[in-house]
Short mmCIF file of C-alpha atoms in Angstrom, two decimals:
data_model
loop_
_atom_site.label_atom_id
_atom_site.label_comp_id
_atom_site.label_asym_id
_atom_site.label_seq_id
_atom_site.Cartn_x
_atom_site.Cartn_y
_atom_site.Cartn_z
CA GLY A 15 103.40 94.95 114.42
CA GLN A 16 105.47 98.08 114.47
CA ASN A 17 105.29 100.28 117.54
CA ILE A 18 106.81 103.47 118.88
CA ASP A 19 106.20 104.46 122.51
CA GLN A 20 106.82 107.84 124.08
CA PRO A 21 105.20 109.62 127.04
CA THR A 22 102.11 111.64 126.20
CA GLU A 23 103.01 114.70 128.23
CA MET A 24 105.84 116.01 130.41
CA THR A 25 106.26 119.14 132.49
CA ALA A 26 109.57 120.84 133.35
CA THR A 27 110.82 124.11 134.76
CA GLU A 28 112.57 126.86 132.84
CA GLY A 29 116.35 126.49 133.11
CA ALA A 30 116.15 122.80 134.03
CA ILE A 31 116.96 119.62 132.07
CA VAL A 32 114.41 117.18 130.68
CA GLN A 33 114.79 113.77 129.02
CA ILE A 34 112.12 112.47 126.63
CA ASN A 35 112.28 108.73 126.07
CA CYS A 36 111.29 106.73 123.01
CA THR A 37 111.19 102.94 122.69
CA TYR A 38 110.55 101.18 119.44
CA GLN A 39 109.81 97.82 117.87
CA THR A 40 110.05 97.91 114.08
CA SER A 41 110.72 95.62 111.14
CA GLY A 42 114.27 96.68 110.45
CA PHE A 43 116.03 99.86 111.45
CA ASN A 44 117.59 102.54 109.29
CA GLY A 45 117.79 105.33 111.82
CA LEU A 46 115.72 107.36 114.25
CA PHE A 47 114.54 110.95 113.93
CA TRP A 48 113.44 113.51 116.49
CA TYR A 49 111.22 116.35 115.34
CA GLN A 50 109.90 119.38 117.20
CA GLN A 51 106.38 120.65 116.52
CA HIS A 52 105.02 123.87 117.99
CA ALA A 53 101.25 124.11 118.19
CA GLY A 54 99.74 124.89 114.79
CA GLU A 55 103.09 124.64 113.02
CA ALA A 56 105.05 122.18 110.89
CA PRO A 57 107.21 119.50 112.51
CA THR A 58 110.86 120.53 112.14
CA PHE A 59 113.94 118.32 112.18
CA LEU A 60 115.99 118.13 115.36
CA SER A 61 118.23 115.08 115.06
CA TYR A 62 118.96 111.81 113.31
CA ASN A 63 120.73 108.84 114.94
CA VAL A 64 121.71 105.61 113.23
CA LEU A 65 124.72 104.57 115.32
CA ASP A 66 124.69 103.90 119.05
CA GLY A 67 125.71 106.75 121.27
CA LEU A 68 125.06 110.37 122.04
CA GLU A 69 124.89 113.16 119.47
CA GLU A 70 125.07 116.66 120.89
CA LYS A 71 123.79 119.73 119.12
CA GLY A 72 123.80 122.83 121.29
CA ARG A 73 121.24 122.55 124.09
CA PHE A 74 119.75 119.41 122.54
CA SER A 75 121.27 115.92 122.55
CA SER A 76 119.92 112.63 121.23
CA PHE A 77 120.94 109.16 122.34
CA LEU A 78 120.42 105.80 120.67
CA SER A 79 120.79 102.19 121.81
CA ARG A 80 119.92 99.86 118.97
CA SER A 81 120.24 96.71 121.09
CA LYS A 82 117.65 98.07 123.53
CA GLY A 83 115.37 99.66 120.93
CA TYR A 84 115.65 102.91 122.86
CA SER A 85 116.36 106.56 122.28
CA TYR A 86 116.08 109.73 124.29
CA LEU A 87 116.11 113.43 123.56
CA LEU A 88 117.82 115.55 126.21
CA LEU A 89 117.01 119.23 126.44
CA LYS A 90 119.22 121.41 128.66
CA GLU A 91 118.77 124.96 129.97
CA LEU A 92 115.11 124.85 129.10
CA GLN A 93 113.52 127.97 127.67
CA MET A 94 109.84 128.84 127.39
CA LYS A 95 110.10 128.53 123.60
CA ASP A 96 110.92 124.83 124.05
CA SER A 97 107.26 124.23 124.91
CA ALA A 98 106.21 122.03 121.99
CA SER A 99 105.50 118.44 121.00
CA TYR A 100 108.49 116.20 120.33
CA LEU A 101 107.99 113.42 117.80
CA CYS A 102 110.08 110.26 117.61
CA ALA A 103 110.14 108.41 114.27
CA VAL A 104 112.00 105.29 113.12
CA VAL A 105 113.01 104.49 109.54
CA ASP A 106 112.12 100.84 108.93
CA SER A 107 113.61 98.35 106.48
CA ASN A 108 111.48 99.78 103.64
CA TYR A 109 112.64 103.33 104.42
CA GLN A 110 109.16 104.16 105.72
CA LEU A 111 108.91 106.44 108.73
CA ILE A 112 107.10 104.90 111.70
CA TRP A 113 105.90 107.65 114.02
CA GLY A 114 105.27 107.89 117.75
CA ALA A 115 102.27 109.86 118.99
CA GLY A 116 104.51 112.65 120.27
CA THR A 117 105.34 114.01 123.72
CA LYS A 118 103.85 117.36 124.67
CA LEU A 119 106.42 119.26 126.74
CA ILE A 120 105.13 122.02 128.99
CA ILE A 121 107.69 124.46 130.40
CA LYS A 122 106.76 126.39 133.54
CA PRO A 123 108.50 129.57 134.74
CA GLU B 30 110.00 128.56 106.72
CA THR B 31 110.73 124.99 105.65
CA GLY B 32 110.41 125.44 101.89
CA VAL B 33 107.07 123.62 101.86
CA THR B 34 103.87 125.66 101.70
CA GLN B 35 100.29 124.55 102.15
CA THR B 36 96.98 126.28 101.40
CA PRO B 37 94.55 126.89 102.87
CA ARG B 38 95.78 126.92 106.46
CA HIS B 39 92.27 126.43 107.80
CA LEU B 40 89.21 124.88 106.16
CA VAL B 41 85.69 124.28 107.40
CA MET B 42 83.46 122.23 105.17
CA GLY B 43 80.16 120.43 105.24
CA MET B 44 79.88 116.73 104.50
CA THR B 45 78.53 117.36 101.00
CA ASN B 46 81.16 119.89 99.93
CA LYS B 47 84.07 119.36 97.59
CA LYS B 48 87.35 121.10 98.36
CA SER B 49 91.05 120.71 97.59
CA LEU B 50 94.20 121.10 99.65
CA LYS B 51 97.35 122.31 97.93
CA CYS B 52 101.00 121.70 98.74
CA GLU B 53 104.03 123.18 97.01
CA GLN B 54 107.70 122.54 97.71
CA HIS B 55 110.59 124.72 96.58
CA LEU B 56 113.36 122.32 97.55
CA GLY B 57 113.83 120.32 94.38
CA HIS B 58 112.71 117.13 96.12
CA ASN B 59 111.34 114.12 94.28
CA ALA B 60 109.24 112.45 96.98
CA MET B 61 106.08 114.02 98.43
CA TYR B 62 103.80 112.81 101.21
CA TRP B 63 100.34 113.43 102.66
CA TYR B 64 99.85 112.76 106.37
CA LYS B 65 96.86 113.01 108.68
CA GLN B 66 97.57 114.19 112.22
CA SER B 67 94.89 113.68 114.88
CA ALA B 68 95.23 114.70 118.51
CA LYS B 69 97.36 112.32 120.60
CA LYS B 70 97.82 109.90 117.69
CA PRO B 71 100.87 109.13 115.57
CA LEU B 72 101.13 110.72 112.17
CA GLU B 73 99.17 108.58 109.70
CA LEU B 74 100.76 108.23 106.29
CA MET B 75 98.10 108.59 103.58
CA PHE B 76 99.82 108.83 100.20
CA VAL B 77 103.33 108.86 98.81
CA TYR B 78 104.47 110.13 95.43
CA ASN B 79 107.90 109.70 93.89
CA PHE B 80 108.70 111.51 90.64
CA LYS B 81 104.94 112.24 90.26
CA GLU B 82 104.02 108.55 90.50
CA GLN B 83 101.95 107.28 93.42
CA THR B 84 103.89 104.61 95.28
CA GLU B 85 101.78 104.25 98.40
CA ASN B 86 98.09 104.37 99.23
CA ASN B 87 97.75 103.47 102.86
CA SER B 88 94.20 102.09 102.69
CA VAL B 89 92.80 105.59 102.51
CA PRO B 90 89.05 105.94 101.80
CA SER B 91 88.18 106.99 98.27
CA ARG B 92 86.68 110.25 99.54
CA PHE B 93 90.33 111.40 99.61
CA SER B 94 91.83 111.68 96.14
CA PRO B 95 95.44 112.78 95.62
CA GLU B 96 96.89 114.41 92.53
CA CYS B 97 100.53 115.14 91.72
CA PRO B 98 100.88 117.07 88.43
CA ASN B 99 104.64 117.57 88.88
CA SER B 100 107.35 117.00 91.47
CA SER B 101 106.73 120.40 93.08
CA HIS B 102 102.97 120.27 93.57
CA LEU B 103 100.65 117.93 95.41
CA PHE B 104 96.91 118.18 95.87
CA LEU B 105 94.42 116.37 98.07
CA HIS B 106 90.87 116.50 96.73
CA LEU B 107 88.15 116.04 99.32
CA HIS B 108 84.49 115.08 98.82
CA THR B 109 81.70 113.77 101.03
CA LEU B 110 83.92 113.76 104.10
CA GLN B 111 82.86 112.59 107.55
CA PRO B 112 83.25 114.45 110.87
CA GLU B 113 85.95 111.95 111.91
CA ASP B 114 88.07 113.26 109.02
CA SER B 115 88.58 116.49 110.95
CA ALA B 116 92.33 116.72 111.59
CA LEU B 117 95.53 118.50 110.62
CA TYR B 118 96.65 117.45 107.13
CA LEU B 119 100.38 117.73 106.63
CA CYS B 120 102.35 117.67 103.42
CA ALA B 121 106.03 116.73 103.43
CA SER B 122 108.79 116.29 100.89
CA LYS B 123 112.12 114.50 100.82
CA THR B 124 115.03 114.18 98.43
CA GLY B 125 114.17 110.62 97.42
CA LEU B 126 112.14 107.66 98.52
CA ALA B 127 114.73 105.11 99.63
CA ASP B 128 117.07 107.18 101.72
CA THR B 129 117.33 108.46 105.26
CA ASP B 130 117.22 112.17 104.48
CA THR B 131 114.91 114.21 106.65
CA GLN B 132 111.38 115.03 105.58
CA TYR B 133 110.48 118.70 105.36
CA PHE B 134 106.94 119.52 106.41
CA GLY B 135 104.51 122.23 105.48
CA PRO B 136 102.52 124.04 108.20
CA GLY B 137 99.45 121.94 107.54
CA THR B 138 95.79 122.55 106.82
CA ARG B 139 93.50 122.40 109.85
CA LEU B 140 90.33 120.74 108.49
CA THR B 141 87.00 120.76 110.28
CA VAL B 142 84.13 118.74 108.83
CA LEU B 143 80.71 119.73 110.10
#
């Protein structure tokens, strides 16, 4: 079966760095997305990785290792507004999105 | 504002009611999706439409009935729902079906079935 694993919840301190991991087992791979979802709002696009390596976009970076079936989202200089759920999703061989359950990130002052 | 709107934002209904959820996208996309989001569970894909034609029905009970009159509008008709159907229902759209473009989501309808 197809499976995406990510931690259910993480807590971090304002100004710090946090890494949210995602491991996957899917039938085929056409890329991996990270989305951010604030409570009661729409998921919004953060990043897309299809090649191995690190993609940096401001305070957020996303890493992919295809051989290990592993990705992480790195958030630097955390701000209170970063409190949200972070969803990992893999595009399989049929171009379907396979979703993780999301990681709820709590930022404390 | 993602370019995808959903109404209503909140809905409370009894098990015998009939209601409809509406989604509209202003992005010129051809593919539209209905998802169910329950607490601490992955997004569940319900239906997929491409150029107004249904391409996916993910074993969804018949008490959920989708309708796509054109590429910009998508409806989800609800009747005789169960309490376990209470969830956030998200609509999304994408440029096309077989590509890796990002999906754009609406804010969702929070549904409570009493």
